[in-house]
PDB file of C-alpha atoms in Angstrom:
ATOM      1  CA  MET A   1      -0.170  -0.061  -0.196  1.00 79.00           C
ATOM      2  CA  THR A   2       1.361   3.366  -0.806  1.00 86.00           C
ATOM      3  CA  ASP A   3       0.181   6.748   0.416  1.00 92.00           C
ATOM      4  CA  ARG A   4       1.070   9.943  -1.693  1.00 92.00           C
ATOM      5  CA  LEU A   5       1.619  13.461  -0.823  1.00 93.00           C
ATOM      6  CA  ASP A   6       1.429  15.801  -3.866  1.00 94.00           C
ATOM      7  CA  SER A   7       3.584  18.651  -5.002  1.00 96.00           C
ATOM      8  CA  GLU A   8       1.639  21.082  -3.011  1.00 97.00           C
ATOM      9  CA  GLN A   9       2.278  19.255   0.342  1.00 96.00           C
ATOM     10  CA  VAL A  10       5.925  19.007  -0.635  1.00 97.00           C
ATOM     11  CA  ARG A  11       5.940  22.867  -1.150  1.00 97.00           C
ATOM     12  CA  LYS A  12       4.252  23.213   2.387  1.00 98.00           C
ATOM     13  CA  ALA A  13       6.836  21.056   4.047  1.00 98.00           C
ATOM     14  CA  MET A  14       9.611  23.172   2.131  1.00 98.00           C
ATOM     15  CA  ASP A  15       7.891  26.338   3.329  1.00 98.00           C
ATOM     16  CA  ALA A  16       7.893  24.923   6.942  1.00 98.00           C
ATOM     17  CA  LEU A  17      11.562  23.945   6.597  1.00 98.00           C
ATOM     18  CA  TYR A  18      12.727  27.453   5.123  1.00 98.00           C
ATOM     19  CA  GLU A  19      10.596  29.158   7.904  1.00 98.00           C
ATOM     20  CA  GLN A  20      12.626  27.381  10.553  1.00 98.00           C
ATOM     21  CA  ILE A  21      15.939  27.655   9.098  1.00 97.00           C
ATOM     22  CA  ALA A  22      15.449  31.513   8.554  1.00 95.00           C
ATOM     23  CA  ALA A  23      14.373  31.833  12.040  1.00 96.00           C
ATOM     24  CA  GLN A  24      17.569  30.079  13.437  1.00 95.00           C
ATOM     25  CA  MET A  25      20.083  31.324  10.882  1.00 92.00           C
ATOM     26  CA  PRO A  26      22.725  33.839  12.727  1.00 90.00           C
ATOM     27  CA  GLY A  27      23.035  37.122  11.029  1.00 83.00           C
ATOM     28  CA  ASP A  28      26.848  37.503  12.323  1.00 84.00           C
ATOM     29  CA  ALA A  29      28.245  34.122  11.255  1.00 86.00           C
ATOM     30  CA  ARG A  30      29.680  32.746   8.088  1.00 93.00           C
ATOM     31  CA  ILE A  31      27.128  30.625   6.521  1.00 96.00           C
ATOM     32  CA  VAL A  32      27.776  27.256   4.603  1.00 98.00           C
ATOM     33  CA  VAL A  33      24.861  25.107   3.124  1.00 98.00           C
ATOM     34  CA  VAL A  34      25.730  21.503   2.353  1.00 99.00           C
ATOM     35  CA  GLY A  35      23.439  19.055   0.702  1.00 99.00           C
ATOM     36  CA  ILE A  36      23.750  15.349   1.072  1.00 98.00           C
ATOM     37  CA  ARG A  37      23.831  13.695  -2.268  1.00 96.00           C
ATOM     38  CA  THR A  38      21.219  13.143  -4.071  1.00 92.00           C
ATOM     39  CA  ARG A  39      17.925  14.783  -2.913  1.00 97.00           C
ATOM     40  CA  GLY A  40      19.648  16.668  -0.066  1.00 98.00           C
ATOM     41  CA  GLU A  41      21.849  18.247  -2.645  1.00 98.00           C
ATOM     42  CA  THR A  42      18.684  19.341  -4.688  1.00 98.00           C
ATOM     43  CA  LEU A  43      16.871  20.553  -1.365  1.00 98.00           C
ATOM     44  CA  ALA A  44      19.881  22.656  -0.260  1.00 99.00           C
ATOM     45  CA  ALA A  45      20.141  24.322  -3.679  1.00 98.00           C
ATOM     46  CA  ARG A  46      16.348  25.477  -3.405  1.00 98.00           C
ATOM     47  CA  LEU A  47      16.798  26.713  -0.017  1.00 98.00           C
ATOM     48  CA  VAL A  48      20.089  28.598  -0.761  1.00 98.00           C
ATOM     49  CA  GLY A  49      18.185  29.996  -3.565  1.00 97.00           C
ATOM     50  CA  ARG A  50      15.395  31.185  -1.482  1.00 97.00           C
ATOM     51  CA  LEU A  51      17.729  32.500   1.069  1.00 95.00           C
ATOM     52  CA  GLN A  52      19.649  34.645  -1.303  1.00 94.00           C
ATOM     53  CA  ALA A  53      16.338  36.006  -2.853  1.00 96.00           C
ATOM     54  CA  GLU A  54      14.984  37.266   0.456  1.00 94.00           C
ATOM     55  CA  ARG A  55      18.152  37.753   2.414  1.00 92.00           C
ATOM     56  CA  PRO A  56      20.577  39.326  -0.226  1.00 90.00           C
ATOM     57  CA  GLN A  57      22.662  40.740   2.610  1.00 90.00           C
ATOM     58  CA  LEU A  58      23.759  37.287   3.491  1.00 88.00           C
ATOM     59  CA  SER A  59      26.894  35.467   2.248  1.00 89.00           C
ATOM     60  CA  ILE A  60      26.045  31.883   1.695  1.00 96.00           C
ATOM     61  CA  GLU A  61      28.322  29.339   0.359  1.00 98.00           C
ATOM     62  CA  HIS A  62      26.905  26.198  -1.008  1.00 98.00           C
ATOM     63  CA  GLY A  63      28.354  22.681  -1.333  1.00 98.00           C
ATOM     64  CA  VAL A  64      27.501  18.966  -1.941  1.00 98.00           C
ATOM     65  CA  LEU A  65      28.661  15.898  -0.028  1.00 98.00           C
ATOM     66  CA  ASP A  66      28.932  12.427  -1.111  1.00 96.00           C
ATOM     67  CA  ILE A  67      28.764   9.904   2.064  1.00 95.00           C
ATOM     68  CA  THR A  68      29.429   6.556   0.259  1.00 90.00           C
ATOM     69  CA  PHE A  69      32.721   5.839   1.829  1.00 86.00           C
ATOM     70  CA  TYR A  70      31.487   6.874   5.403  1.00 87.00           C
ATOM     71  CA  ARG A  71      28.409   4.571   5.475  1.00 80.00           C
ATOM     72  CA  ASP A  72      28.528   1.877   7.903  1.00 73.00           C
ATOM     73  CA  ASP A  73      26.996  -0.580   5.825  1.00 68.00           C
ATOM     74  CA  LEU A  74      29.192  -0.179   2.825  1.00 60.00           C
ATOM     75  CA  SER A  75      30.610  -3.665   3.210  1.00 57.00           C
ATOM     76  CA  ARG A  76      27.024  -5.282   3.371  1.00 61.00           C
ATOM     77  CA  ARG A  77      25.949  -3.611   0.254  1.00 61.00           C
ATOM     78  CA  GLU A  78      26.246  -5.922  -3.100  1.00 69.00           C
ATOM     79  CA  GLY A  79      28.107  -4.685  -5.895  1.00 67.00           C
ATOM     80  CA  ALA A  80      30.469  -1.512  -6.375  1.00 64.00           C
ATOM     81  CA  PRO A  81      29.006   1.642  -4.745  1.00 67.00           C
ATOM     82  CA  LEU A  82      28.062   4.613  -6.870  1.00 76.00           C
ATOM     83  CA  VAL A  83      30.720   7.311  -5.813  1.00 79.00           C
ATOM     84  CA  ARG A  84      30.108  10.721  -6.891  1.00 86.00           C
ATOM     85  CA  ALA A  85      32.142  13.804  -6.040  1.00 91.00           C
ATOM     86  CA  THR A  86      31.950  16.002  -2.886  1.00 96.00           C
ATOM     87  CA  GLU A  87      32.175  19.484  -3.831  1.00 97.00           C
ATOM     88  CA  ILE A  88      33.064  21.619  -0.774  1.00 98.00           C
ATOM     89  CA  PRO A  89      35.587  24.034  -2.348  1.00 97.00           C
ATOM     90  CA  PHE A  90      35.849  26.424   0.556  1.00 97.00           C
ATOM     91  CA  ASP A  91      36.837  26.323   4.107  1.00 96.00           C
ATOM     92  CA  ILE A  92      34.249  25.392   6.498  1.00 98.00           C
ATOM     93  CA  ASP A  93      36.261  26.058   9.726  1.00 98.00           C
ATOM     94  CA  ASP A  94      34.124  28.340  12.065  1.00 97.00           C
ATOM     95  CA  ALA A  95      31.302  28.278   9.801  1.00 97.00           C
ATOM     96  CA  TRP A  96      27.631  28.081  10.838  1.00 97.00           C
ATOM     97  CA  LEU A  97      26.978  24.958   8.648  1.00 98.00           C
ATOM     98  CA  LEU A  98      23.657  23.727   7.565  1.00 99.00           C
ATOM     99  CA  LEU A  99      23.366  19.959   6.676  1.00 99.00           C
ATOM    100  CA  VAL A 100      20.303  19.342   4.419  1.00 99.00           C
ATOM    101  CA  ASP A 101      18.970  15.856   3.633  1.00 98.00           C
ATOM    102  CA  ASP A 102      15.712  14.611   2.211  1.00 98.00           C
ATOM    103  CA  VAL A 103      14.647  12.045   4.784  1.00 98.00           C
ATOM    104  CA  LEU A 104      15.819  11.292   8.353  1.00 98.00           C
ATOM    105  CA  HIS A 105      15.213   7.607   9.508  1.00 96.00           C
ATOM    106  CA  THR A 106      17.884   5.686  11.285  1.00 95.00           C
ATOM    107  CA  GLY A 107      20.291   8.437  11.510  1.00 96.00           C
ATOM    108  CA  ARG A 108      23.160   6.482   9.840  1.00 95.00           C
ATOM    109  CA  SER A 109      23.319   8.757   6.844  1.00 96.00           C
ATOM    110  CA  ALA A 110      23.706  11.841   9.034  1.00 98.00           C
ATOM    111  CA  ARG A 111      26.337  10.259  11.111  1.00 97.00           C
ATOM    112  CA  ALA A 112      28.201   9.455   8.076  1.00 96.00           C
ATOM    113  CA  ALA A 113      27.807  12.990   6.825  1.00 98.00           C
ATOM    114  CA  LEU A 114      29.189  14.351  10.317  1.00 98.00           C
ATOM    115  CA  ASP A 115      32.263  11.965   9.830  1.00 96.00           C
ATOM    116  CA  ALA A 116      32.899  13.343   6.356  1.00 96.00           C
ATOM    117  CA  LEU A 117      32.340  17.171   7.132  1.00 97.00           C
ATOM    118  CA  HIS A 118      34.975  16.874  10.049  1.00 95.00           C
ATOM    119  CA  ASP A 119      37.509  15.775   7.168  1.00 95.00           C
ATOM    120  CA  PHE A 120      37.060  19.354   5.778  1.00 97.00           C
ATOM    121  CA  GLY A 121      37.397  21.164   9.028  1.00 97.00           C
ATOM    122  CA  ARG A 122      35.576  22.342  12.208  1.00 97.00           C
ATOM    123  CA  PRO A 123      32.747  24.249  11.726  1.00 98.00           C
ATOM    124  CA  ARG A 124      31.500  26.667  14.609  1.00 97.00           C
ATOM    125  CA  CYS A 125      28.299  24.587  14.567  1.00 97.00           C
ATOM    126  CA  ILE A 126      26.301  22.068  12.518  1.00 98.00           C
ATOM    127  CA  ARG A 127      22.803  22.235  12.200  1.00 98.00           C
ATOM    128  CA  LEU A 128      20.744  19.473  10.618  1.00 99.00           C
ATOM    129  CA  ALA A 129      17.491  20.395   8.202  1.00 99.00           C
ATOM    130  CA  VAL A 130      15.391  17.397   6.492  1.00 99.00           C
ATOM    131  CA  LEU A 131      12.530  17.748   4.506  1.00 98.00           C
ATOM    132  CA  VAL A 132      10.687  14.507   6.390  1.00 98.00           C
ATOM    133  CA  ASP A 133      11.458  12.950   9.612  1.00 98.00           C
ATOM    134  CA  ARG A 134      10.074   9.393   9.642  1.00 97.00           C
ATOM    135  CA  GLY A 135      11.235   8.508  13.045  1.00 96.00           C
ATOM    136  CA  GLY A 136      12.811   4.915  13.772  1.00 94.00           C
ATOM    137  CA  ARG A 137      16.289   6.090  14.987  1.00 96.00           C
ATOM    138  CA  GLU A 138      18.958   3.825  15.655  1.00 95.00           C
ATOM    139  CA  LEU A 139      21.482   6.353  16.589  1.00 96.00           C
ATOM    140  CA  PRO A 140      21.130   9.623  18.925  1.00 97.00           C
ATOM    141  CA  ILE A 141      20.627  12.061  16.266  1.00 98.00           C
ATOM    142  CA  ALA A 142      17.780  14.417  15.659  1.00 98.00           C
ATOM    143  CA  ALA A 143      17.094  17.247  13.225  1.00 99.00           C
ATOM    144  CA  ASP A 144      17.063  20.725  14.184  1.00 99.00           C
ATOM    145  CA  MET A 145      14.607  21.697  11.447  1.00 99.00           C
ATOM    146  CA  VAL A 146      12.050  19.497   9.863  1.00 99.00           C
ATOM    147  CA  GLY A 147       9.577  20.322   7.121  1.00 98.00           C
ATOM    148  CA  LEU A 148       7.291  17.319   7.789  1.00 98.00           C
ATOM    149  CA  ARG A 149       7.075  14.392  10.199  1.00 97.00           C
ATOM    150  CA  VAL A 150       5.382  11.109   9.401  1.00 96.00           C
ATOM    151  CA  SER A 151       4.929   8.147  11.712  1.00 92.00           C
ATOM    152  CA  VAL A 152       5.527   4.887   9.748  1.00 93.00           C
ATOM    153  CA  ASP A 153       6.552   1.533  10.636  1.00 92.00           C
ATOM    154  CA  ASP A 154      10.143   0.311  10.326  1.00 89.00           C
ATOM    155  CA  ASP A 155       9.428  -1.710   7.290  1.00 91.00           C
ATOM    156  CA  ALA A 156       7.735   1.186   5.386  1.00 94.00           C
ATOM    157  CA  ARG A 157       9.959   3.386   2.845  1.00 95.00           C
ATOM    158  CA  VAL A 158       9.520   6.961   2.478  1.00 97.00           C
ATOM    159  CA  GLN A 159      10.674   8.148  -0.940  1.00 96.00           C
ATOM    160  CA  VAL A 160      10.941  11.909  -1.835  1.00 97.00           C
ATOM    161  CA  ARG A 161      10.589  12.790  -5.465  1.00 96.00           C
ATOM    162  CA  LEU A 162      11.931  16.205  -6.759  1.00 97.00           C
ATOM    163  CA  LYS A 163      11.177  17.589 -10.162  1.00 96.00           C
ATOM    164  CA  GLU A 164      15.179  18.046 -10.782  1.00 96.00           C
ATOM    165  CA  ASN A 165      15.872  14.359 -10.088  1.00 95.00           C
ATOM    166  CA  ASP A 166      12.720  12.730 -10.706  1.00 95.00           C
ATOM    167  CA  ASP A 167      10.678  14.789 -13.305  1.00 92.00           C
ATOM    168  CA  GLU A 168       7.994  15.057 -10.532  1.00 95.00           C
ATOM    169  CA  GLU A 169       7.258  16.366  -7.074  1.00 96.00           C
ATOM    170  CA  GLY A 170       6.010  14.121  -4.353  1.00 97.00           C
ATOM    171  CA  ILE A 171       6.456  11.971  -1.267  1.00 97.00           C
ATOM    172  CA  SER A 172       5.537   8.317  -1.255  1.00 96.00           C
ATOM    173  CA  ILE A 173       5.050   6.272   2.166  1.00 95.00           C
ATOM    174  CA  ILE A 174       5.103   2.856   0.796  1.00 95.00           C
ATOM    175  CA  ARG A 175       4.059   0.415   3.248  1.00 90.00           C
ATOM    176  CA  GLN A 176       4.304  -3.439   3.300  1.00 80.00           C
ATOM    177  CA  ASP A 177       0.989  -5.602   2.625  1.00 71.00           C
ATOM    178  CA  ALA A 178       0.060  -8.122   5.305  1.00 59.00           C
ATOM    179  CA  ASP A 179       1.723 -10.747   2.987  1.00 60.00           C
ATOM    180  CA  GLY A 180       5.072  -8.779   2.978  1.00 58.00           C
ATOM    181  CA  ARG A 181       4.954  -7.199  -0.435  1.00 57.00           C
TER     182      ARG A 181
END
């Protein structure tokens, strides 16, 4: 069984996320926004675009992080991992860093991203922003800013689709049927 949230609901979640970010963003710090590949990258680009349009006085640096080699399940995956470039061509030391991802579930991707970021420097602080928090944490990690909270069973999947990546906008909550499908 699949529940679908449409593009209007994605827009509302993005608006809620943006408002939280704008409220927490310091006015006196160097600001860096880093998106986790792939959909976190897209969400980060959207957020940076809106921040720069609505707050042109802010100087915001924007990067992209690939966490493939930092994942703790890398050895369990079959086949060669798809590794893409990390693009952080600036110093993150002493920056107010916003880490962006599409879905927060177990916390393992966020943990991998934190490990990867520390290879680039020591930010003043790191804040985690996610479009969807679906619960089910395995690690003590929480998002600082959340667009939408959903409560789903551990065996369900939450899939975010963005027009830049998927040619459509939406969020699907895919639940297993009683017979395991």
